[in-house]
XYZ file of C-alpha atoms in Angstrom:
732
model
C -0.103 0.303 0.066
C 1.253 3.268 -0.897
C 1.116 6.073 1.387
C 1.650 9.994 0.415
C 2.579 12.952 2.403
C -0.939 14.407 2.471
C -2.502 10.882 3.731
C -0.564 11.636 6.406
C -1.304 15.432 6.980
C -5.071 14.282 6.908
C -4.309 10.718 8.781
C -3.318 13.286 11.462
C -5.687 15.326 11.525
C -8.084 12.701 11.968
C -6.168 11.780 14.794
C -6.398 14.850 15.965
C -9.813 15.566 16.241
C -10.774 12.380 17.436
C -8.501 12.636 20.678
C -9.405 16.071 21.180
C -13.227 14.413 21.765
C -12.321 11.716 23.736
C -10.839 13.684 26.159
C -12.982 16.666 26.033
C -15.874 14.384 26.725
C -13.741 12.346 29.028
C -14.735 9.760 27.483
C -13.558 6.405 28.985
C -10.870 3.777 27.646
C -10.319 6.135 24.742
C -9.015 8.883 26.199
C -6.490 7.288 27.850
C -5.374 5.365 24.881
C -5.637 7.422 22.010
C -3.900 10.149 24.231
C -1.352 8.229 25.187
C -0.850 7.734 21.748
C -0.993 11.128 21.009
C 1.673 12.431 23.496
C 3.835 9.174 23.268
C 4.445 8.446 19.268
C 3.148 11.138 17.838
C 5.320 14.111 18.339
C 8.336 12.473 17.757
C 7.169 10.561 14.280
C 6.303 13.859 12.826
C 9.563 15.426 13.961
C 11.136 12.505 12.445
C 9.463 13.131 8.906
C 9.916 16.670 8.900
C 14.203 15.913 9.611
C 13.619 13.194 6.783
C 15.242 11.096 8.930
C 15.724 7.520 7.040
C 18.897 4.853 7.334
C 18.219 3.508 11.068
C 15.230 0.851 10.598
C 12.351 -0.020 11.444
C 13.218 -0.577 15.214
C 15.599 2.697 15.692
C 12.905 4.494 13.623
C 10.054 3.531 15.903
C 12.335 3.989 19.490
C 13.235 7.125 17.749
C 9.168 8.354 17.675
C 8.990 7.328 21.458
C 12.228 9.225 22.821
C 11.876 12.263 20.937
C 8.122 12.426 21.798
C 9.187 12.236 25.689
C 11.928 14.625 24.893
C 9.654 17.040 22.882
C 6.526 17.108 26.273
C 8.975 18.719 28.467
C 10.743 20.443 26.472
C 7.530 22.335 24.752
C 5.798 21.758 28.022
C 7.819 24.146 29.826
C 8.027 26.579 26.991
C 3.910 26.864 27.043
C 3.922 26.994 30.790
C 6.382 29.758 30.594
C 4.911 31.780 27.692
C 1.386 31.389 29.771
C 2.727 32.673 33.160
C 4.034 35.415 31.444
C 0.588 36.560 29.489
C -1.004 36.032 33.165
C -2.513 32.692 32.681
C -1.614 30.621 35.815
C -3.144 27.320 35.519
C -1.316 26.463 31.600
C -1.323 22.892 32.654
C -5.243 22.525 32.960
C -6.675 20.214 30.199
C -8.018 23.134 27.766
C -5.132 25.754 26.882
C -2.675 22.734 27.089
C -4.634 20.393 24.806
C -5.036 23.624 22.433
C -1.210 24.066 22.603
C -0.364 20.385 21.641
C -2.518 20.585 18.397
C -1.332 23.982 17.003
C 2.273 22.304 17.713
C 1.617 19.100 16.088
C -0.262 21.173 13.472
C 2.629 22.986 12.468
C 4.993 19.789 12.309
C 2.890 18.149 10.599
C 1.933 21.218 7.996
C 6.210 21.488 7.457
C 5.859 17.661 6.792
C 3.617 18.021 4.662
C 5.593 21.231 2.544
C 8.927 18.913 2.706
C 7.824 15.720 2.253
C 4.881 16.774 -0.946
C 6.139 14.489 -3.611
C 7.587 11.495 -0.937
C 5.519 8.418 -0.804
C 5.852 5.317 1.179
C 4.744 1.799 1.132
C 3.234 0.103 4.074
C 2.824 -3.601 4.324
C 1.258 -5.785 6.516
C 2.522 -7.791 9.207
C 1.332 -11.233 7.224
C 2.784 -13.438 9.689
C 3.449 -16.876 9.038
C 2.251 -19.764 11.041
C 5.610 -20.377 13.003
C 6.106 -16.835 13.478
C 2.611 -16.651 15.320
C 3.629 -19.707 17.324
C 6.845 -17.908 18.259
C 4.884 -14.731 19.033
C 1.946 -16.199 21.076
C 4.371 -16.822 24.676
C 5.349 -12.770 24.797
C 2.305 -11.928 23.405
C 0.801 -13.630 26.790
C 3.835 -12.581 28.997
C 2.328 -8.915 30.525
C -0.996 -10.135 31.217
C -0.110 -13.299 33.137
C 2.627 -10.649 35.241
C -0.620 -7.878 35.357
C -2.914 -11.583 36.729
C 0.171 -12.443 38.537
C 0.568 -9.477 40.771
C -3.284 -9.091 41.306
C -2.368 -12.229 43.103
C 0.490 -11.005 44.827
C -1.517 -7.526 45.838
C -4.498 -9.039 46.663
C -3.739 -13.293 47.909
C 0.253 -13.077 49.026
C 0.800 -15.816 46.305
C 3.995 -15.244 44.354
C 3.483 -18.572 42.185
C 2.412 -17.120 38.716
C 5.357 -14.271 39.071
C 7.622 -17.663 39.278
C 6.005 -19.225 36.682
C 6.266 -16.675 34.348
C 9.984 -15.863 35.541
C 10.973 -19.367 34.633
C 8.887 -19.029 31.209
C 10.540 -15.824 30.495
C 13.923 -17.673 30.706
C 13.055 -20.640 29.268
C 11.061 -18.994 25.851
C 14.749 -17.232 25.645
C 16.362 -20.202 25.956
C 14.106 -21.103 23.028
C 14.029 -19.013 20.515
C 18.469 -18.663 21.239
C 18.788 -22.239 20.551
C 15.833 -21.808 17.430
C 17.046 -18.804 16.248
C 17.499 -20.201 12.238
C 13.963 -20.536 11.941
C 13.480 -17.031 14.394
C 12.418 -14.562 12.015
C 15.138 -11.469 12.428
C 11.454 -9.400 12.348
C 10.212 -10.562 15.306
C 13.387 -9.783 17.865
C 12.527 -6.266 18.462
C 8.301 -6.900 18.922
C 9.574 -9.949 21.224
C 12.122 -7.855 23.138
C 9.678 -4.991 23.924
C 7.557 -7.347 25.093
C 9.501 -8.851 27.615
C 10.759 -5.509 28.562
C 6.916 -4.288 29.247
C 6.564 -7.630 31.808
C 9.637 -6.921 33.519
C 9.299 -3.207 33.976
C 5.812 -3.759 34.873
C 5.904 -6.134 37.988
C 7.651 -3.419 40.009
C 5.322 -0.741 38.579
C 2.251 -3.110 39.577
C 2.939 -4.103 43.163
C 0.687 -2.086 45.773
C -1.730 0.387 45.057
C 1.310 3.318 46.740
C 4.198 4.871 46.053
C 7.069 1.945 46.222
C 11.029 3.043 46.548
C 13.117 5.663 48.019
C 13.076 9.088 46.028
C 9.725 8.028 44.596
C 8.107 9.480 47.591
C 10.105 13.043 47.214
C 9.677 12.362 43.087
C 5.833 11.808 43.487
C 5.580 15.091 46.081
C 7.130 17.332 43.557
C 4.566 15.729 40.014
C 1.539 16.241 43.032
C 2.566 19.767 43.502
C 2.618 20.907 39.794
C -0.704 19.029 38.866
C -2.615 20.770 41.439
C -1.400 24.127 41.144
C -1.559 23.346 36.892
C 1.742 25.098 36.369
C 4.939 24.586 36.546
C 6.997 26.481 38.658
C 10.697 26.860 41.450
C 8.227 27.547 44.912
C 10.100 25.561 46.790
C 14.167 25.454 46.269
C 14.847 21.878 45.725
C 17.493 19.894 43.563
C 13.983 18.081 42.054
C 13.795 21.222 40.696
C 16.033 21.030 37.634
C 14.025 17.787 36.983
C 10.949 18.508 34.954
C 10.693 14.261 34.294
C 8.874 13.730 37.822
C 6.946 16.946 37.894
C 6.229 18.421 34.596
C 6.592 15.440 32.126
C 3.621 13.653 34.646
C 1.359 16.637 34.890
C 1.142 16.738 31.385
C 0.091 13.141 31.297
C -2.429 13.136 33.719
C -4.020 16.499 32.509
C -5.127 14.922 29.209
C -4.963 11.047 30.257
C -7.122 11.563 33.464
C -6.328 8.783 35.265
C -5.626 8.120 38.839
C -2.311 9.850 39.795
C -0.593 7.620 41.824
C -1.137 4.914 39.565
C 0.216 7.180 36.621
C 3.224 7.748 38.481
C 3.656 4.206 38.920
C 3.096 2.889 35.621
C 3.979 5.217 33.229
C 7.786 5.286 33.468
C 7.115 1.275 33.209
C 6.050 1.898 29.657
C 8.387 4.751 28.823
C 11.340 3.090 29.674
C 10.646 -0.105 28.565
C 11.703 0.546 24.687
C 16.108 1.008 26.469
C 16.289 -2.652 25.825
C 15.174 -1.882 21.851
C 17.930 0.281 21.913
C 20.501 -1.840 22.787
C 19.455 -4.168 20.179
C 19.724 -1.581 17.414
C 22.834 -0.527 18.736
C 24.413 -4.357 18.870
C 22.787 -5.266 15.746
C 24.610 -2.719 13.927
C 27.602 -4.823 14.620
C 26.887 -8.617 15.871
C 24.230 -10.856 13.829
C 20.558 -10.827 15.365
C 20.652 -14.105 18.051
C 23.353 -12.342 19.436
C 22.031 -8.282 19.269
C 19.053 -10.430 21.237
C 20.926 -11.690 23.404
C 22.883 -8.051 24.715
C 19.628 -6.641 24.831
C 18.531 -9.425 26.954
C 21.308 -8.958 29.198
C 20.842 -5.445 29.779
C 17.045 -5.830 30.658
C 17.861 -8.440 33.379
C 19.778 -6.935 35.201
C 18.719 -6.203 38.113
C 18.878 -2.078 38.121
C 16.559 -2.538 35.052
C 14.027 -4.622 37.122
C 13.717 -1.327 39.673
C 13.195 0.723 37.039
C 9.995 1.941 37.519
C 11.132 3.030 41.195
C 13.937 5.560 39.786
C 11.935 8.428 37.382
C 13.849 10.786 37.146
C 17.558 8.843 37.070
C 16.396 6.433 34.488
C 13.933 8.360 32.243
C 17.969 10.644 31.274
C 19.834 6.955 30.966
C 17.037 6.643 28.176
C 17.599 9.606 26.177
C 21.846 9.074 26.606
C 20.990 5.405 24.755
C 18.980 7.227 22.211
C 22.375 9.703 22.237
C 24.494 6.715 21.251
C 22.108 4.739 18.636
C 21.553 8.060 16.642
C 25.425 9.308 16.839
C 26.650 6.137 15.709
C 23.783 5.348 12.885
C 23.314 6.330 8.642
C 21.013 9.825 9.711
C 22.270 12.849 8.130
C 24.144 14.839 9.034
C 21.305 17.754 9.705
C 19.247 15.450 11.431
C 21.581 13.946 13.293
C 22.264 17.060 15.373
C 19.459 17.945 15.523
C 18.596 14.752 17.409
C 21.412 14.994 19.093
C 20.786 18.431 20.586
C 16.987 17.402 21.879
C 18.441 14.319 23.277
C 21.116 16.297 25.466
C 18.258 19.327 26.538
C 15.987 16.170 27.815
C 18.973 14.567 29.718
C 19.494 18.403 31.086
C 15.693 18.911 32.402
C 15.253 14.676 33.249
C 18.240 14.368 36.046
C 20.896 16.473 36.718
C 23.520 14.001 38.333
C 23.106 11.515 35.544
C 23.276 14.615 32.346
C 26.797 14.924 34.440
C 27.630 11.421 33.568
C 26.887 11.185 29.954
C 29.312 14.956 29.932
C 31.434 13.766 31.362
C 31.637 10.357 28.921
C 31.233 12.683 26.024
C 33.976 14.365 26.592
C 36.419 12.308 27.608
C 35.384 10.334 24.620
C 36.644 13.235 22.643
C 39.407 14.173 24.303
C 40.849 10.739 23.313
C 39.399 11.160 19.874
C 41.662 14.512 19.806
C 44.358 12.445 20.658
C 44.147 9.323 18.477
C 42.972 11.928 15.054
C 46.427 13.403 15.295
C 48.374 10.345 14.104
C 45.310 8.451 12.113
C 42.640 9.847 10.102
C 38.918 8.460 11.923
C 35.912 10.257 12.432
C 36.051 12.197 15.945
C 31.234 11.606 15.995
C 31.438 13.901 19.169
C 32.607 17.249 18.407
C 34.110 20.118 20.241
C 30.168 22.197 18.957
C 28.299 19.786 20.787
C 30.331 19.470 23.764
C 30.081 22.846 24.049
C 26.114 22.981 23.291
C 25.382 20.468 26.236
C 27.761 22.902 28.740
C 25.727 25.280 27.186
C 22.794 23.925 28.374
C 23.639 22.921 31.601
C 24.790 25.820 32.834
C 21.590 27.751 31.745
C 20.024 25.029 33.698
C 21.452 24.547 36.592
C 22.870 27.400 37.069
C 20.881 30.656 35.836
C 17.178 28.833 36.238
C 17.410 26.332 39.494
C 20.370 27.772 40.973
C 20.739 23.931 43.313
C 22.569 21.434 40.982
C 25.144 23.379 40.287
C 25.729 24.191 43.249
C 25.537 20.524 43.967
C 28.061 20.043 41.720
C 30.816 21.853 42.800
C 30.307 20.810 46.136
C 30.512 17.080 45.017
C 34.245 18.257 43.186
C 35.124 19.443 46.106
C 34.219 16.620 48.309
C 35.776 14.049 45.963
C 39.466 15.905 45.635
C 39.164 16.595 49.444
C 38.718 13.036 49.588
C 41.032 11.771 47.138
C 43.738 10.666 50.464
C 40.869 7.866 51.017
C 40.955 5.806 48.155
C 42.172 2.442 50.097
C 39.594 3.659 53.000
C 36.783 0.732 51.934
C 34.155 1.971 55.020
C 33.968 4.961 52.768
C 32.154 3.567 49.999
C 28.523 3.515 48.689
C 26.607 0.990 49.932
C 26.115 -0.528 46.414
C 30.146 -1.294 46.183
C 30.372 -2.686 49.270
C 27.895 -5.495 48.522
C 29.491 -5.590 44.657
C 33.117 -6.555 46.436
C 30.710 -9.087 48.897
C 31.081 -7.373 52.108
C 28.219 -9.276 54.420
C 27.957 -11.811 51.471
C 27.779 -14.835 53.770
C 24.974 -12.885 56.001
C 22.099 -13.831 53.090
C 23.505 -17.267 52.953
C 23.482 -19.476 49.733
C 21.181 -17.434 47.434
C 23.576 -13.903 47.288
C 26.490 -15.979 46.918
C 25.256 -17.259 43.424
C 24.381 -14.064 42.437
C 27.769 -12.370 43.498
C 29.518 -14.686 41.866
C 27.210 -14.847 38.518
C 27.162 -10.939 38.983
C 31.271 -11.243 38.571
C 30.776 -13.678 36.052
C 28.977 -11.341 33.864
C 31.219 -8.555 33.955
C 34.335 -10.765 33.873
C 32.572 -11.535 30.036
C 32.479 -7.811 29.467
C 35.977 -7.350 30.098
C 36.512 -10.273 28.204
C 34.821 -8.256 25.093
C 37.291 -5.280 25.852
C 40.070 -7.507 25.908
C 38.891 -8.991 22.454
C 38.086 -6.241 21.205
C 42.136 -5.093 21.946
C 43.725 -8.648 21.031
C 41.498 -8.432 17.629
C 42.047 -4.754 17.682
C 42.516 -4.508 13.747
C 39.515 -7.564 12.769
C 37.017 -5.496 15.057
C 37.963 -1.936 13.948
C 37.939 -2.680 10.405
C 41.636 -1.626 9.573
C 42.802 -1.954 6.076
C 43.544 -5.634 5.322
C 42.593 -7.367 8.468
C 39.573 -10.226 8.740
C 36.322 -9.288 10.024
C 35.802 -12.124 13.040
C 32.642 -14.157 11.585
C 30.158 -13.589 14.375
C 30.133 -9.098 13.399
C 28.287 -7.821 10.386
C 30.556 -4.508 10.496
C 33.381 -3.890 12.589
C 33.427 -1.614 15.111
C 33.722 2.304 14.694
C 37.317 3.824 16.509
C 35.029 6.588 18.217
C 32.850 3.509 20.011
C 35.384 2.007 21.028
C 36.969 4.671 22.789
C 33.404 5.642 23.781
C 33.333 1.593 25.484
C 36.984 1.819 27.175
C 35.504 5.377 28.577
C 32.258 3.799 30.010
C 34.889 0.888 31.832
C 37.243 3.752 33.218
C 33.793 5.316 34.593
C 33.026 1.602 36.158
C 36.423 1.388 37.531
C 36.166 5.263 39.156
C 33.454 4.565 40.727
C 35.108 2.295 43.082
C 38.428 3.542 43.604
C 37.155 7.462 44.745
C 34.991 6.676 47.121
C 32.682 9.907 46.960
C 32.003 8.931 43.595
C 30.214 6.003 44.755
C 28.591 7.890 47.416
C 27.260 10.700 45.593
C 26.288 8.992 42.649
C 25.482 4.841 43.279
C 27.121 2.632 40.809
C 23.341 1.042 40.732
C 23.135 4.154 38.554
C 26.245 4.288 36.620
C 25.540 0.813 35.095
C 22.745 0.834 32.934
C 24.573 3.891 31.545
C 27.431 1.877 31.191
C 25.814 -1.127 29.818
C 23.903 0.534 27.494
C 27.207 0.844 25.537
C 29.405 -2.045 26.869
C 26.506 -4.794 26.391
C 27.257 -5.763 23.110
C 30.985 -6.445 24.272
C 29.185 -9.034 27.261
C 28.350 -10.814 24.143
C 31.521 -10.763 22.458
C 33.222 -11.853 25.913
C 30.944 -14.717 25.906
C 31.942 -15.382 22.525
C 35.398 -16.098 22.528
C 35.398 -17.481 26.301
C 33.105 -20.081 24.755
C 35.751 -20.667 21.822
C 38.576 -21.256 24.299
C 36.579 -23.164 26.808
C 35.829 -25.354 23.500
C 39.536 -25.433 22.215
C 41.071 -26.592 25.782
C 38.330 -28.669 25.553
C 40.438 -30.556 22.787
C 37.260 -31.113 20.405
C 38.457 -28.635 17.753
C 41.950 -27.062 16.860
C 39.477 -24.039 15.017
C 39.564 -21.238 16.241
C 36.953 -19.742 14.193
C 33.045 -20.015 15.043
C 30.276 -20.601 13.741
C 27.872 -17.724 12.434
C 24.137 -18.591 12.810
C 23.471 -18.412 9.744
C 25.965 -21.321 8.996
C 28.176 -19.094 6.750
C 31.595 -19.852 8.577
C 33.283 -23.634 9.254
C 33.986 -24.347 13.105
C 32.484 -23.906 16.101
C 29.152 -24.615 16.437
C 26.997 -21.849 16.980
C 25.063 -24.207 19.389
C 27.663 -24.065 22.219
C 28.281 -20.568 22.100
C 24.954 -19.811 23.129
C 24.495 -22.772 25.520
C 28.336 -21.038 26.923
C 26.209 -17.568 27.161
C 22.959 -18.556 28.764
C 24.393 -20.475 31.507
C 25.344 -17.470 32.601
C 22.802 -15.191 31.536
C 19.656 -16.925 32.432
C 21.190 -18.293 36.347
C 21.671 -13.829 36.581
C 18.372 -13.596 35.542
C 16.513 -15.842 37.862
C 19.165 -14.694 40.852
C 17.669 -10.698 39.993
C 14.325 -11.128 40.393
C 13.980 -13.484 43.449
C 13.617 -16.335 42.172
C 16.918 -18.562 43.565
C 16.214 -16.458 46.937
C 12.614 -18.045 46.700
C 13.640 -21.402 46.091
C 15.633 -21.032 49.278
C 13.667 -19.734 51.335
C 14.984 -16.275 51.696
C 12.383 -13.330 52.003
C 14.063 -10.553 49.519
C 12.551 -8.917 46.853
C 8.979 -7.094 47.839
C 7.221 -8.217 43.983
C 7.141 -11.705 45.476
C 6.807 -12.233 49.462
C 4.745 -9.686 51.985
C 8.013 -10.012 54.528
C 11.661 -9.533 54.252
C 14.165 -6.286 54.155
C 12.670 -4.978 50.996
C 8.787 -5.112 52.282
C 9.423 -3.596 55.742
C 11.381 -0.580 54.246
C 9.381 0.242 51.409
C 6.053 -1.239 51.576
C 3.089 1.516 51.895
C 0.349 0.183 53.627
C -3.300 1.396 53.537
C -3.387 2.176 57.321
C 0.000 3.942 56.468
C -2.137 5.911 53.800
C -5.196 7.425 55.964
C -2.866 7.997 58.757
C -1.132 10.537 56.752
C -3.969 11.384 55.063
C -5.144 12.166 59.270
C -2.587 14.319 59.812
C -2.843 16.104 57.185
C -6.625 16.948 56.949
C -6.670 16.788 61.198
C -3.872 18.412 62.972
C -3.182 22.106 61.515
C -0.737 22.843 58.832
C 2.782 23.733 61.339
C 5.002 21.431 64.130
C 7.507 19.121 62.858
C 6.549 15.412 62.627
C 8.359 12.666 63.629
C 8.908 9.286 62.601
C 11.470 6.480 60.831
C 13.947 6.440 58.593
C 11.231 5.917 55.589
C 8.238 7.382 57.582
C 8.579 11.079 56.055
C 8.123 9.554 52.840
C 4.807 7.911 53.323
C 4.018 10.954 54.805
C 5.163 12.916 51.606
C 3.941 10.765 49.012
C 0.252 9.661 50.999
C -0.392 12.810 53.279
C 1.426 15.392 51.063
C 2.875 16.772 53.937
C 5.415 19.963 53.276
C 8.878 18.131 53.548
C 10.197 20.945 55.851
C 7.654 19.452 58.502
C 9.120 16.403 58.547
C 12.055 14.974 60.866
C 13.565 11.468 61.378
C 13.641 9.721 65.066
C 18.101 9.542 64.972
C 18.643 8.279 68.743
C 16.141 6.638 70.881
C 17.588 8.763 73.822
C 16.448 11.481 71.891
C 12.874 12.607 70.632
C 12.463 15.681 69.560
C 9.415 17.903 70.252
C 7.028 17.266 67.675
C 3.672 14.333 66.434
C 5.420 11.370 65.990
C 3.791 9.182 62.842
C 4.359 5.300 63.841
C 4.005 4.015 60.437
C 2.467 -0.377 59.966
C 5.959 -1.720 60.148
C 6.988 0.261 63.192
C 3.465 -0.507 65.146
C 2.636 -4.415 63.306
C 5.666 -5.807 63.008
C 7.235 -4.151 65.875
C 10.579 -2.748 63.885
C 11.753 0.927 63.999
C 14.043 1.992 61.254
C 16.331 4.589 63.294
C 18.118 7.998 61.210
C 21.263 5.846 61.188
C 19.621 3.774 59.268
C 19.330 0.589 61.977
C 16.664 -1.397 63.024
C 15.658 -1.155 66.304
C 12.916 -2.357 68.369
C 10.099 -0.323 68.487
C 9.514 -1.860 72.048
C 12.828 0.225 72.782
C 10.640 3.804 72.030
C 7.841 2.806 74.950
C 9.183 5.035 77.971
C 9.556 7.881 75.755
C 6.215 7.714 73.782
C 4.569 7.019 77.390
C 4.675 10.977 77.548
C 3.172 11.713 75.114
C -0.901 11.120 74.367
C -1.251 8.736 71.611
C -4.322 10.437 69.659
C -5.037 8.165 66.450
C -4.613 4.483 65.469
C -5.966 2.866 63.371
C -5.133 -0.893 64.024
C -1.924 -0.061 61.744
C -0.330 2.991 62.354
C -0.977 5.977 64.685
C 0.248 9.181 65.887
C 1.330 10.535 69.220
C 1.575 13.968 70.383
C 3.589 16.119 72.710
C 1.661 16.445 75.936
C 1.207 19.798 77.881
C 1.297 22.766 76.093
C 3.033 21.557 73.155
C -0.427 19.952 72.726
C -2.765 22.283 73.623
C -1.391 24.507 70.914
C -1.326 21.972 68.579
C -4.778 20.964 69.501
C -6.259 24.445 68.752
């Protein structure tokens, strides 16, 4: 079927009309579906049409449409917000003004796309799936539905059996696709990756009806402020003011979709971030055969950090823009369109999360510096140019120093602290908890499953390092030097700039371990997804080379060649390589999801259990919400509200109590004068997490609370008031 630019223009107008009617008349279902597609796909797709983007493939085009749409929503939303405020309209994020502005913006893009592509036609073909392709697609299509049902059973009945079954089925399906890759159609990989990604991300997003996480409570509080005021502004100076990803963006989606705010905030980022493994696949497929690119994408999404992305909204949205940047940078997109898209990715990362933006810039700057040295001796394409760095630095300066201020001060203080602590490189105790855990600190206390996960985690990292070493050992072949033979498992050689960026990422990972303040200021669990977006391809290469070495050592063949999935090269069968990689990858996945821990009777993961450390720390019970609402609605908006180390999060997200009023009880011998809020874990479980992040028995506070008056109790959470003059002031 042939489609012309005029047809696209008319389709856009019709789409806008139907969506507007669904939003204005609040048609259930239609408003949510059409509104989500309008915000998440159409802006990016129209801009790609305007820029005449080609040379990135269907999967790349789709991920770009979504990623650029998210970025445009924040950037255009900020422009619209400030322009309306300047004109005296105090509620620019209310539904009608926002919808009108979005319509105008999209119509302008549609007109530009039509004008620039008037004579262009596109061929649209239906999927026309074969019976074999349909059979291969049935399991991943069912996975999201099984996750929704499994999490419903977990939330209502405490049963984790279906969720565990889903994780096991995903592992078995991955193994089946890998071993049957000759029968598996290459065009199915993107759909399979996306469906598995959505399934895994929805697990945490659907756990409980309330916010789960640590910083997530502060992020949700910021979003609610913007939603209620219907405009974005810097009211209470905070680092989160610089993060439009968790304030302006969800407020725009809420205004258009009209879904419950807490549900939107819990699920939106899971859906948006689900394209990230697909980006890894697009990047990896540029260099590797399809099945190996598929394994690289799986390696990225089988990490614990990926599974918890729904609870780290601003961080992972910024990571998404870094990944898009890398994909665009090493693509065949035309120079002008490429530069425009790269600038949008940089700007979007800047307004998404300050620290990830700094890491983003550091990787690009280091890559540019090394390439500047290399280019003095060899004729190579730089890719990362000085003008891109200048634009990036200017965007950061404007947003972090001139507009939001605090992120700029945070960066200066961070650099100063890092410099002053250079003499403490060998002091392990001051490193971040993630680094200490990675090196096995306290591993014996966790038992056998923790030991298993520890070794498989290091084994995956060892394969990444092995892949990097293989790149060094076969540098000429892997980078396409004249006269060198390309390894059989590779489609094309690595660009020198990609190689340099990979080593920069590995160096960044090492620096996080070496310098203590880096791991404290920005946890290694947040840096890992950034570097893996570049390094995942080397996990597969490392697996191939390790399998070859083991196979040769076993004496089964003297050949040093590896058969490609298509059977083009003689040598070691690809099946042996796949067995080796899957033998590392799948156990690592089952450890990350908590299946291994559950099999050993360890209740670690909040997604699979209603007990344990994660559950007691992060789960918000309905009684907690009711108590927080009572504090907000009944007590006057003054006085300090005290709780344990995670009680303030409940009060923020559920009661919308101002952070200025919140305090943490640090020592049992010293409770400052104020209202005391005890959450479900403190009251029913009898565990209290003090300000030093140490669990103590709640009974130890009984004598201190005896002097106060119990004013609220709902069977799970309680509120105490100080006696005397303070009590009379609060009650009045």
